[in-house]
PDB file of C-alpha atoms (C1' of nucleotides) in Angstrom:
ATOM      1  CA  MET A 141     163.283 -52.108  60.635  1.00 47.00           C
ATOM      2  CA  THR A 142     164.691 -52.638  57.271  1.00 74.00           C
ATOM      3  CA  ASP A 143     168.335 -52.391  57.552  1.00 85.00           C
ATOM      4  CA  ILE A 144     169.828 -51.710  60.885  1.00 90.00           C
ATOM      5  CA  LYS A 145     173.658 -50.826  61.382  1.00 93.00           C
ATOM      6  CA  THR A 146     175.038 -53.260  63.673  1.00 94.00           C
ATOM      7  CA  ALA A 147     178.114 -50.907  64.082  1.00 94.00           C
ATOM      8  CA  SER A 148     176.315 -48.129  65.274  1.00 95.00           C
ATOM      9  CA  THR A 149     176.203 -46.914  69.083  1.00 95.00           C
ATOM     10  CA  ASN A 150     172.564 -47.455  69.200  1.00 96.00           C
ATOM     11  CA  PHE A 151     172.853 -50.936  68.270  1.00 96.00           C
ATOM     12  CA  ALA A 152     175.558 -51.402  70.908  1.00 96.00           C
ATOM     13  CA  ASN A 153     173.408 -49.755  73.677  1.00 95.00           C
ATOM     14  CA  LYS A 154     170.337 -51.838  72.858  1.00 95.00           C
ATOM     15  CA  GLN A 155     172.208 -55.042  72.870  1.00 95.00           C
ATOM     16  CA  ALA A 156     174.170 -54.224  76.055  1.00 95.00           C
ATOM     17  CA  LEU A 157     170.819 -53.142  77.858  1.00 95.00           C
ATOM     18  CA  ALA A 158     169.000 -56.151  76.635  1.00 96.00           C
ATOM     19  CA  GLU A 159     171.523 -58.562  78.064  1.00 95.00           C
ATOM     20  CA  GLU A 160     171.518 -56.908  81.273  1.00 94.00           C
ATOM     21  CA  CYS A 161     167.920 -55.848  81.805  1.00 95.00           C
ATOM     22  CA  PRO A 162     165.106 -58.276  80.785  1.00 96.00           C
ATOM     23  CA  GLU A 163     162.568 -55.317  80.733  1.00 96.00           C
ATOM     24  CA  ALA A 164     164.686 -53.449  78.201  1.00 96.00           C
ATOM     25  CA  TYR A 165     165.024 -56.802  76.193  1.00 97.00           C
ATOM     26  CA  ALA A 166     161.293 -57.143  76.524  1.00 97.00           C
ATOM     27  CA  SER A 167     160.775 -53.749  75.398  1.00 97.00           C
ATOM     28  CA  ASN A 168     162.838 -53.989  72.344  1.00 96.00           C
ATOM     29  CA  ILE A 169     160.537 -56.956  71.149  1.00 97.00           C
ATOM     30  CA  LEU A 170     157.153 -55.369  72.105  1.00 96.00           C
ATOM     31  CA  GLY A 171     158.186 -51.831  71.297  1.00 92.00           C
ATOM     32  CA  GLY A 172     156.769 -51.401  67.781  1.00 90.00           C
ATOM     33  CA  GLN A 173     154.158 -48.883  67.206  1.00 92.00           C
ATOM     34  CA  TRP A 174     151.600 -51.743  65.923  1.00 95.00           C
ATOM     35  CA  THR A 175     153.194 -54.685  67.853  1.00 96.00           C
ATOM     36  CA  LEU A 176     151.013 -54.639  71.057  1.00 97.00           C
ATOM     37  CA  VAL A 177     147.834 -53.848  69.107  1.00 97.00           C
ATOM     38  CA  ILE A 178     148.477 -56.806  66.868  1.00 98.00           C
ATOM     39  CA  CYS A 179     149.129 -59.053  69.879  1.00 98.00           C
ATOM     40  CA  SER A 180     146.161 -57.809  71.323  1.00 97.00           C
ATOM     41  CA  TRP A 181     143.924 -58.853  68.438  1.00 97.00           C
ATOM     42  CA  LEU A 182     145.455 -62.118  68.101  1.00 98.00           C
ATOM     43  CA  LEU A 183     144.890 -62.962  71.811  1.00 98.00           C
ATOM     44  CA  GLU A 184     141.192 -63.591  70.476  1.00 97.00           C
ATOM     45  CA  GLY A 185     142.189 -65.909  68.187  1.00 97.00           C
ATOM     46  CA  LYS A 186     144.166 -66.511  64.616  1.00 97.00           C
ATOM     47  CA  LEU A 187     143.797 -64.064  61.921  1.00 98.00           C
ATOM     48  CA  ARG A 188     144.525 -63.547  58.235  1.00 98.00           C
ATOM     49  CA  PHE A 189     146.605 -60.808  56.848  1.00 97.00           C
ATOM     50  CA  SER A 190     143.669 -59.274  55.517  1.00 97.00           C
ATOM     51  CA  GLU A 191     141.649 -59.530  58.840  1.00 97.00           C
ATOM     52  CA  LEU A 192     144.366 -57.950  60.738  1.00 97.00           C
ATOM     53  CA  LYS A 193     144.450 -55.102  58.120  1.00 96.00           C
ATOM     54  CA  LYS A 194     140.872 -54.516  58.689  1.00 95.00           C
ATOM     55  CA  ARG A 195     141.250 -54.188  62.283  1.00 96.00           C
ATOM     56  CA  LEU A 196     144.119 -51.810  61.906  1.00 93.00           C
ATOM     57  CA  PRO A 197     142.690 -49.262  59.921  1.00 84.00           C
ATOM     58  CA  ASN A 198     145.630 -46.827  59.368  1.00 92.00           C
ATOM     59  CA  ILE A 199     148.392 -49.541  58.932  1.00 96.00           C
ATOM     60  CA  THR A 200     149.914 -49.729  55.636  1.00 96.00           C
ATOM     61  CA  GLU A 201     150.516 -53.292  54.058  1.00 96.00           C
ATOM     62  CA  ARG A 202     154.139 -52.562  54.232  1.00 96.00           C
ATOM     63  CA  MET A 203     154.116 -51.896  58.166  1.00 96.00           C
ATOM     64  CA  LEU A 204     151.790 -54.540  58.594  1.00 97.00           C
ATOM     65  CA  SER A 205     154.018 -57.142  56.728  1.00 97.00           C
ATOM     66  CA  LEU A 206     157.188 -55.719  58.436  1.00 96.00           C
ATOM     67  CA  GLN A 207     155.825 -55.937  62.148  1.00 97.00           C
ATOM     68  CA  LEU A 208     154.387 -59.517  61.405  1.00 97.00           C
ATOM     69  CA  ARG A 209     157.758 -60.593  60.118  1.00 97.00           C
ATOM     70  CA  LYS A 210     159.378 -59.047  63.330  1.00 97.00           C
ATOM     71  CA  LEU A 211     156.983 -61.035  65.451  1.00 97.00           C
ATOM     72  CA  GLU A 212     157.572 -63.955  63.845  1.00 97.00           C
ATOM     73  CA  ASP A 213     161.343 -63.689  63.972  1.00 96.00           C
ATOM     74  CA  ASN A 214     160.939 -63.110  67.637  1.00 97.00           C
ATOM     75  CA  LYS A 215     158.923 -66.435  67.787  1.00 97.00           C
ATOM     76  CA  MET A 216     155.783 -64.533  68.869  1.00 98.00           C
ATOM     77  CA  ILE A 217     153.460 -65.745  66.178  1.00 98.00           C
ATOM     78  CA  SER A 218     153.467 -68.518  63.896  1.00 98.00           C
ATOM     79  CA  ARG A 219     152.635 -68.062  59.971  1.00 98.00           C
ATOM     80  CA  THR A 220     150.633 -70.734  58.243  1.00 97.00           C
ATOM     81  CA  VAL A 221     150.367 -70.576  54.375  1.00 97.00           C
ATOM     82  CA  TYR A 222     147.587 -72.360  52.854  1.00 96.00           C
ATOM     83  CA  PRO A 223     148.512 -73.480  49.042  1.00 93.00           C
ATOM     84  CA  GLU A 224     145.376 -71.704  47.603  1.00 93.00           C
ATOM     85  CA  VAL A 225     144.934 -69.032  45.081  1.00 91.00           C
ATOM     86  CA  PRO A 226     144.230 -66.418  46.007  1.00 92.00           C
ATOM     87  CA  PRO A 227     146.564 -66.729  48.935  1.00 95.00           C
ATOM     88  CA  ARG A 228     145.471 -67.462  52.427  1.00 97.00           C
ATOM     89  CA  VAL A 229     147.831 -66.713  55.355  1.00 98.00           C
ATOM     90  CA  GLU A 230     146.896 -67.194  58.958  1.00 98.00           C
ATOM     91  CA  TYR A 231     148.807 -65.719  61.852  1.00 98.00           C
ATOM     92  CA  GLU A 232     148.593 -67.310  65.508  1.00 98.00           C
ATOM     93  CA  LEU A 233     150.380 -66.327  68.781  1.00 98.00           C
ATOM     94  CA  THR A 234     152.519 -68.846  69.900  1.00 98.00           C
ATOM     95  CA  THR A 235     152.922 -70.119  73.529  1.00 98.00           C
ATOM     96  CA  ILE A 236     155.211 -67.591  74.454  1.00 98.00           C
ATOM     97  CA  GLY A 237     153.420 -65.015  72.432  1.00 98.00           C
ATOM     98  CA  TYR A 238     150.174 -66.114  74.344  1.00 98.00           C
ATOM     99  CA  GLU A 239     151.848 -65.611  77.696  1.00 98.00           C
ATOM    100  CA  LEU A 240     151.889 -61.989  77.009  1.00 97.00           C
ATOM    101  CA  LYS A 241     148.189 -61.987  77.813  1.00 98.00           C
ATOM    102  CA  PRO A 242     148.449 -60.897  81.525  1.00 98.00           C
ATOM    103  CA  ILE A 243     150.805 -58.286  80.702  1.00 98.00           C
ATOM    104  CA  ILE A 244     148.938 -56.810  77.946  1.00 97.00           C
ATOM    105  CA  LYS A 245     145.608 -56.727  80.221  1.00 97.00           C
ATOM    106  CA  ALA A 246     147.761 -55.134  82.975  1.00 98.00           C
ATOM    107  CA  LEU A 247     149.184 -52.520  80.448  1.00 97.00           C
ATOM    108  CA  GLU A 248     145.517 -51.751  79.385  1.00 97.00           C
ATOM    109  CA  ASP A 249     144.559 -51.389  82.991  1.00 97.00           C
ATOM    110  CA  TRP A 250     147.471 -49.196  84.099  1.00 98.00           C
ATOM    111  CA  GLY A 251     146.977 -47.081  80.873  1.00 97.00           C
ATOM    112  CA  SER A 252     143.503 -46.414  81.662  1.00 97.00           C
ATOM    113  CA  ARG A 253     144.419 -45.386  85.232  1.00 97.00           C
ATOM    114  CA  HIS A 254     147.432 -43.185  83.764  1.00 98.00           C
ATOM    115  CA  LYS A 255     145.040 -41.455  81.238  1.00 97.00           C
ATOM    116  CA  ALA A 256     142.789 -40.508  84.203  1.00 97.00           C
ATOM    117  CA  THR A 257     145.613 -39.206  86.201  1.00 96.00           C
ATOM    118  CA  MET A 258     146.821 -37.096  83.561  1.00 96.00           C
ATOM    119  CA  GLU A 259     143.295 -35.670  82.879  1.00 94.00           C
ATOM    120  CA  GLU A 260     142.955 -34.634  86.635  1.00 88.00           C
ATOM    121  CA  ALA A 261     145.358 -31.710  86.198  1.00 71.00           C
TER     122      ALA A 261
ATOM    123  CA  MET B  19     161.724 -36.638  70.784  1.00 47.00           C
ATOM    124  CA  THR B  20     162.782 -32.898  70.295  1.00 75.00           C
ATOM    125  CA  ASP B  21     160.336 -31.502  67.626  1.00 86.00           C
ATOM    126  CA  ILE B  22     157.629 -33.742  66.610  1.00 91.00           C
ATOM    127  CA  LYS B  23     155.410 -32.558  63.607  1.00 94.00           C
ATOM    128  CA  THR B  24     151.822 -32.702  64.882  1.00 95.00           C
ATOM    129  CA  ALA B  25     150.635 -32.657  61.236  1.00 94.00           C
ATOM    130  CA  SER B  26     152.328 -35.845  60.280  1.00 95.00           C
ATOM    131  CA  THR B  27     150.450 -39.137  59.485  1.00 95.00           C
ATOM    132  CA  ASN B  28     152.666 -40.839  62.196  1.00 96.00           C
ATOM    133  CA  PHE B  29     151.507 -38.600  64.980  1.00 96.00           C
ATOM    134  CA  ALA B  30     147.918 -38.949  63.992  1.00 96.00           C
ATOM    135  CA  ASN B  31     148.212 -42.662  63.775  1.00 95.00           C
ATOM    136  CA  LYS B  32     149.714 -42.708  67.335  1.00 95.00           C
ATOM    137  CA  GLN B  33     147.097 -40.469  68.498  1.00 95.00           C
ATOM    138  CA  ALA B  34     144.205 -42.487  67.200  1.00 95.00           C
ATOM    139  CA  LEU B  35     145.648 -45.770  68.358  1.00 95.00           C
ATOM    140  CA  ALA B  36     146.311 -44.438  71.861  1.00 96.00           C
ATOM    141  CA  GLU B  37     142.730 -43.163  71.970  1.00 95.00           C
ATOM    142  CA  GLU B  38     141.381 -46.654  70.976  1.00 94.00           C
ATOM    143  CA  CYS B  39     143.789 -49.091  72.630  1.00 95.00           C
ATOM    144  CA  PRO B  40     145.047 -48.403  76.186  1.00 96.00           C
ATOM    145  CA  GLU B  41     147.896 -50.889  75.539  1.00 96.00           C
ATOM    146  CA  ALA B  42     149.214 -48.527  72.696  1.00 96.00           C
ATOM    147  CA  TYR B  43     148.564 -45.510  74.809  1.00 97.00           C
ATOM    148  CA  ALA B  44     150.969 -47.145  77.520  1.00 97.00           C
ATOM    149  CA  SER B  45     153.418 -48.169  74.915  1.00 97.00           C
ATOM    150  CA  ASN B  46     153.721 -44.652  73.879  1.00 96.00           C
ATOM    151  CA  ILE B  47     154.610 -43.646  77.421  1.00 97.00           C
ATOM    152  CA  LEU B  48     157.096 -46.510  77.960  1.00 97.00           C
ATOM    153  CA  GLY B  49     158.425 -47.128  74.681  1.00 93.00           C
ATOM    154  CA  GLY B  50     161.651 -45.131  74.971  1.00 93.00           C
ATOM    155  CA  GLN B  51     164.826 -46.901  74.808  1.00 94.00           C
ATOM    156  CA  TRP B  52     166.006 -46.150  78.326  1.00 96.00           C
ATOM    157  CA  THR B  53     162.501 -45.464  80.028  1.00 97.00           C
ATOM    158  CA  LEU B  54     161.695 -48.773  81.671  1.00 97.00           C
ATOM    159  CA  VAL B  55     165.381 -49.082  82.883  1.00 98.00           C
ATOM    160  CA  ILE B  56     165.083 -45.676  84.368  1.00 98.00           C
ATOM    161  CA  CYS B  57     161.876 -46.688  86.154  1.00 98.00           C
ATOM    162  CA  SER B  58     163.314 -49.901  87.239  1.00 98.00           C
ATOM    163  CA  TRP B  59     166.097 -48.350  89.030  1.00 98.00           C
ATOM    164  CA  LEU B  60     163.577 -45.503  90.572  1.00 98.00           C
ATOM    165  CA  LEU B  61     161.537 -48.345  91.978  1.00 98.00           C
ATOM    166  CA  GLU B  62     164.206 -48.791  94.420  1.00 97.00           C
ATOM    167  CA  GLY B  63     164.070 -45.280  95.490  1.00 97.00           C
ATOM    168  CA  LYS B  64     164.593 -41.989  94.431  1.00 98.00           C
ATOM    169  CA  LEU B  65     167.997 -40.989  92.873  1.00 98.00           C
ATOM    170  CA  ARG B  66     169.794 -37.780  91.501  1.00 98.00           C
ATOM    171  CA  PHE B  67     170.567 -37.002  87.926  1.00 98.00           C
ATOM    172  CA  SER B  68     174.265 -38.173  88.481  1.00 97.00           C
ATOM    173  CA  GLU B  69     173.342 -41.369  90.187  1.00 97.00           C
ATOM    174  CA  LEU B  70     171.142 -42.569  87.503  1.00 98.00           C
ATOM    175  CA  LYS B  71     173.896 -41.543  85.077  1.00 97.00           C
ATOM    176  CA  LYS B  72     176.233 -43.952  86.851  1.00 96.00           C
ATOM    177  CA  ARG B  73     173.804 -46.660  86.746  1.00 96.00           C
ATOM    178  CA  LEU B  74     173.121 -46.097  83.098  1.00 94.00           C
ATOM    179  CA  PRO B  75     176.664 -46.367  81.922  1.00 85.00           C
ATOM    180  CA  ASN B  76     176.229 -45.676  78.251  1.00 94.00           C
ATOM    181  CA  ILE B  77     173.441 -43.165  78.281  1.00 97.00           C
ATOM    182  CA  THR B  78     174.496 -39.565  77.191  1.00 97.00           C
ATOM    183  CA  GLU B  79     173.459 -36.707  79.593  1.00 97.00           C
ATOM    184  CA  ARG B  80     171.379 -35.348  76.755  1.00 97.00           C
ATOM    185  CA  MET B  81     169.274 -38.739  76.616  1.00 97.00           C
ATOM    186  CA  LEU B  82     168.911 -38.904  80.187  1.00 98.00           C
ATOM    187  CA  SER B  83     167.665 -35.456  80.200  1.00 98.00           C
ATOM    188  CA  LEU B  84     165.143 -35.852  77.579  1.00 97.00           C
ATOM    189  CA  GLN B  85     163.904 -39.209  79.128  1.00 98.00           C
ATOM    190  CA  LEU B  86     163.598 -37.565  82.449  1.00 98.00           C
ATOM    191  CA  ARG B  87     161.703 -34.706  81.067  1.00 97.00           C
ATOM    192  CA  LYS B  88     159.355 -37.020  79.091  1.00 97.00           C
ATOM    193  CA  LEU B  89     158.791 -39.118  82.134  1.00 98.00           C
ATOM    194  CA  GLU B  90     157.909 -35.895  84.068  1.00 98.00           C
ATOM    195  CA  ASP B  91     155.677 -34.508  81.440  1.00 97.00           C
ATOM    196  CA  ASN B  92     153.690 -37.796  81.737  1.00 97.00           C
ATOM    197  CA  LYS B  93     153.649 -37.488  85.578  1.00 98.00           C
ATOM    198  CA  MET B  94     155.464 -40.466  86.008  1.00 98.00           C
ATOM    199  CA  ILE B  95     158.223 -39.065  88.028  1.00 98.00           C
ATOM    200  CA  SER B  96     158.573 -35.986  90.137  1.00 98.00           C
ATOM    201  CA  ARG B  97     161.678 -33.590  90.233  1.00 98.00           C
ATOM    202  CA  THR B  98     162.887 -31.828  93.181  1.00 98.00           C
ATOM    203  CA  VAL B  99     165.540 -28.983  92.874  1.00 97.00           C
ATOM    204  CA  TYR B 100     167.547 -28.146  96.248  1.00 96.00           C
ATOM    205  CA  PRO B 101     168.729 -24.582  95.890  1.00 93.00           C
ATOM    206  CA  GLU B 102     172.460 -25.438  96.253  1.00 93.00           C
ATOM    207  CA  VAL B 103     175.529 -25.085  94.327  1.00 91.00           C
ATOM    208  CA  PRO B 104     176.390 -27.158  92.747  1.00 93.00           C
ATOM    209  CA  PRO B 105     173.025 -28.174  92.010  1.00 95.00           C
ATOM    210  CA  ARG B 106     171.246 -31.276  93.481  1.00 97.00           C
ATOM    211  CA  VAL B 107     168.136 -32.698  91.707  1.00 98.00           C
ATOM    212  CA  GLU B 108     166.320 -35.925  92.846  1.00 98.00           C
ATOM    213  CA  TYR B 109     164.100 -37.931  90.623  1.00 98.00           C
ATOM    214  CA  GLU B 110     161.191 -40.132  92.412  1.00 98.00           C
ATOM    215  CA  LEU B 111     158.590 -42.059  91.105  1.00 98.00           C
ATOM    216  CA  THR B 112     154.841 -40.762  91.240  1.00 98.00           C
ATOM    217  CA  THR B 113     152.201 -42.985  92.501  1.00 98.00           C
ATOM    218  CA  ILE B 114     150.924 -43.791  88.913  1.00 98.00           C
ATOM    219  CA  GLY B 115     154.865 -44.237  88.082  1.00 98.00           C
ATOM    220  CA  TYR B 116     155.134 -46.555  91.202  1.00 98.00           C
ATOM    221  CA  GLU B 117     152.076 -48.551  90.034  1.00 98.00           C
ATOM    222  CA  LEU B 118     154.186 -49.980  87.073  1.00 98.00           C
ATOM    223  CA  LYS B 119     156.048 -52.192  89.410  1.00 98.00           C
ATOM    224  CA  PRO B 120     154.086 -55.407  88.897  1.00 98.00           C
ATOM    225  CA  ILE B 121     154.164 -54.725  85.016  1.00 98.00           C
ATOM    226  CA  ILE B 122     157.875 -54.230  85.006  1.00 98.00           C
ATOM    227  CA  LYS B 123     158.243 -57.218  87.227  1.00 97.00           C
ATOM    228  CA  ALA B 124     156.007 -59.276  85.040  1.00 98.00           C
ATOM    229  CA  LEU B 125     158.005 -58.044  81.952  1.00 97.00           C
ATOM    230  CA  GLU B 126     161.127 -59.145  83.294  1.00 97.00           C
ATOM    231  CA  ASP B 127     159.824 -62.493  83.940  1.00 97.00           C
ATOM    232  CA  TRP B 128     158.329 -62.788  80.677  1.00 97.00           C
ATOM    233  CA  GLY B 129     161.536 -61.323  79.046  1.00 97.00           C
ATOM    234  CA  SER B 130     163.685 -64.099  80.459  1.00 96.00           C
ATOM    235  CA  ARG B 131     161.221 -66.874  79.445  1.00 97.00           C
ATOM    236  CA  HIS B 132     161.213 -65.503  76.124  1.00 97.00           C
ATOM    237  CA  LYS B 133     164.919 -65.433  76.067  1.00 96.00           C
ATOM    238  CA  ALA B 134     165.128 -69.096  77.049  1.00 96.00           C
ATOM    239  CA  THR B 135     162.411 -69.794  74.316  1.00 96.00           C
ATOM    240  CA  MET B 136     164.729 -68.198  71.626  1.00 95.00           C
ATOM    241  CA  GLU B 137     167.780 -70.122  72.738  1.00 93.00           C
ATOM    242  CA  GLU B 138     166.133 -73.434  72.415  1.00 87.00           C
ATOM    243  CA  ALA B 139     166.076 -73.269  68.622  1.00 70.00           C
TER     244      ALA B 139
ATOM    245  C1'  DG C 221     190.711 -14.726  89.938  1.00 76.15           C
ATOM    246  C1'  DT C 222     190.905 -19.590  88.622  1.00 76.15           C
ATOM    247  C1'  DC C 223     189.087 -24.222  89.413  1.00 76.15           C
ATOM    248  C1'  DA C 224     185.931 -27.710  90.309  1.00 76.15           C
ATOM    249  C1'  DT C 225     181.408 -29.535  90.614  1.00 76.15           C
ATOM    250  C1'  DT C 226     176.349 -30.757  89.165  1.00 76.15           C
ATOM    251  C1'  DA C 227     172.847 -30.799  86.067  1.00 76.15           C
ATOM    252  C1'  DC C 228     171.778 -29.470  82.490  1.00 76.15           C
ATOM    253  C1'  DT C 229     171.157 -27.103  77.230  1.00 76.15           C
ATOM    254  C1'  DT C 230     172.356 -26.277  72.457  1.00 76.15           C
ATOM    255  C1'  DA C 231     173.704 -27.155  67.640  1.00 76.15           C
ATOM    256  C1'  DC C 232     174.268 -30.682  64.542  1.00 76.15           C
ATOM    257  C1'  DA C 233     174.719 -35.520  62.564  1.00 76.15           C
ATOM    258  C1'  DT C 234     173.170 -39.971  62.296  1.00 76.15           C
ATOM    259  C1'  DT C 235     170.353 -43.769  62.826  1.00 76.15           C
ATOM    260  C1'  DT C 236     165.898 -46.024  62.935  1.00 76.15           C
ATOM    261  C1'  DT C 237     161.033 -46.097  62.174  1.00 76.15           C
ATOM    262  C1'  DA C 238     157.102 -44.862  59.600  1.00 76.15           C
ATOM    263  C1'  DT C 239     154.328 -43.719  55.408  1.00 76.15           C
ATOM    264  C1'  DA C 240     153.463 -43.291  50.219  1.00 76.15           C
ATOM    265  C1'  DT C 241     152.776 -45.270  46.006  1.00 76.15           C
ATOM    266  C1'  DA C 242     153.037 -48.643  42.917  1.00 76.15           C
ATOM    267  C1'  DG C 243     153.993 -52.964  41.516  1.00 76.15           C
ATOM    268  C1'  DT C 244     154.287 -58.750  41.420  1.00 76.15           C
ATOM    269  C1'  DA C 245     152.517 -63.741  41.466  1.00 76.15           C
ATOM    270  C1'  DC C 246     149.061 -67.033  40.971  1.00 76.15           C
ATOM    271  C1'  DA C 247     145.067 -69.607  39.837  1.00 76.15           C
ATOM    272  C1'  DT C 248     140.224 -69.260  39.111  1.00 76.15           C
ATOM    273  C1'  DT C 249     136.245 -66.755  37.166  1.00 76.15           C
ATOM    274  C1'  DA C 250     133.854 -64.198  33.471  1.00 76.15           C
TER     275       DA C 250
ATOM    276  C1'  DT D 246     141.781 -63.227  27.271  1.00 76.15           C
ATOM    277  C1'  DA D 247     141.091 -60.108  30.737  1.00 76.15           C
ATOM    278  C1'  DA D 248     139.817 -59.079  35.156  1.00 76.15           C
ATOM    279  C1'  DT D 249     139.789 -60.441  40.215  1.00 76.15           C
ATOM    280  C1'  DG D 250     141.523 -61.375  44.882  1.00 76.15           C
ATOM    281  C1'  DT D 251     145.122 -62.066  48.543  1.00 76.15           C
ATOM    282  C1'  DA D 252     149.459 -61.564  50.297  1.00 76.15           C
ATOM    283  C1'  DC D 253     152.650 -59.545  49.761  1.00 76.15           C
ATOM    284  C1'  DT D 254     157.473 -56.561  47.688  1.00 76.15           C
ATOM    285  C1'  DA D 255     160.198 -52.524  45.918  1.00 76.15           C
ATOM    286  C1'  DT D 256     161.660 -47.930  46.095  1.00 76.15           C
ATOM    287  C1'  DA D 257     161.504 -43.496  47.775  1.00 76.15           C
ATOM    288  C1'  DT D 258     160.737 -40.106  51.143  1.00 76.15           C
ATOM    289  C1'  DA D 259     159.285 -38.282  55.842  1.00 76.15           C
ATOM    290  C1'  DA D 260     159.668 -37.946  60.552  1.00 76.15           C
ATOM    291  C1'  DA D 261     161.209 -39.545  65.114  1.00 76.15           C
ATOM    292  C1'  DA D 262     164.696 -41.288  68.096  1.00 76.15           C
ATOM    293  C1'  DT D 263     169.242 -41.271  69.341  1.00 76.15           C
ATOM    294  C1'  DG D 264     173.956 -39.765  69.390  1.00 76.15           C
ATOM    295  C1'  DT D 265     178.343 -36.514  69.522  1.00 76.15           C
ATOM    296  C1'  DA D 266     180.530 -32.802  71.175  1.00 76.15           C
ATOM    297  C1'  DA D 267     180.839 -28.701  73.262  1.00 76.15           C
ATOM    298  C1'  DG D 268     179.189 -25.289  75.788  1.00 76.15           C
ATOM    299  C1'  DT D 269     176.374 -22.658  80.112  1.00 76.15           C
ATOM    300  C1'  DA D 270     175.263 -21.306  85.275  1.00 76.15           C
ATOM    301  C1'  DA D 271     176.078 -20.870  89.924  1.00 76.15           C
ATOM    302  C1'  DT D 272     178.999 -20.488  94.110  1.00 76.15           C
ATOM    303  C1'  DG D 273     182.191 -22.141  97.175  1.00 76.15           C
ATOM    304  C1'  DA D 274     187.097 -23.724  97.558  1.00 76.15           C
ATOM    305  C1'  DC D 275     191.628 -22.655  96.727  1.00 76.15           C
TER     306       DC D 275
END
DNA sequence: GTCATTACTTACATTTTATATAGTACATTA
DNA sequence: TAATGTACTATATAAAATGTAAGTAATGAC
């Protein structure tokens, strides 16, 4: 997440796949460990950094910060800084970010069904 | 993918998240670099190892093997070995695997729209 | 007996992602 | 003047995912 090597095979593979397969492209954006959960919380409305942190009990500030920045770079969320002290920063889904909603719901649904399938065995 | 340390914080975090959030659970299953693309190909019908390899030009045999095994462990695909020489092995989506179809389609759709959004800037 | 074919596996190296811990900046409050 | 709260950043380290290169097993064709 910090410094990726654009000369690596891995990077090239990701790029190539993302260009050919929109589902791989989407996966690159949504694949982070906390990404979908953050988006899921933001579906309910904008939240401050500290509010997100509270909802993601085990995340470190660094990870939250990195994931938010990645989401912002991908235009999934917007970031609003209020000129106050102590600082206040709000994160909110953009239009394209919000359009993930049905997919997240479908994933939650499928996930639950999958879990049930696994427990059958 | 090979040896994960069940005592790590990372492992604990993933477990905890997966239990609470079905979307994180789903993401753990689908998050591999090639996973969705493999599933996408299998949506069109069962394929042999070598046929998959042909469709994923840059994947190494090791990665394909690992991803297929993970998918199999997660009951996403079934593996049929024909007692022939040289060997023939077919991979096919299971019921729960096939139920990913609408999600993959939705992701492809959303991915394309997202790409368009990014190119606007 | 050597070669070809297929579906792998193994050992190792590298890259990417995640965690741990400790800072920083700023204005208000005490 | 020192302490407080918020949203971070910096550096180090650990873990996970991916890639490289070389093997293996089995048997039918030559």
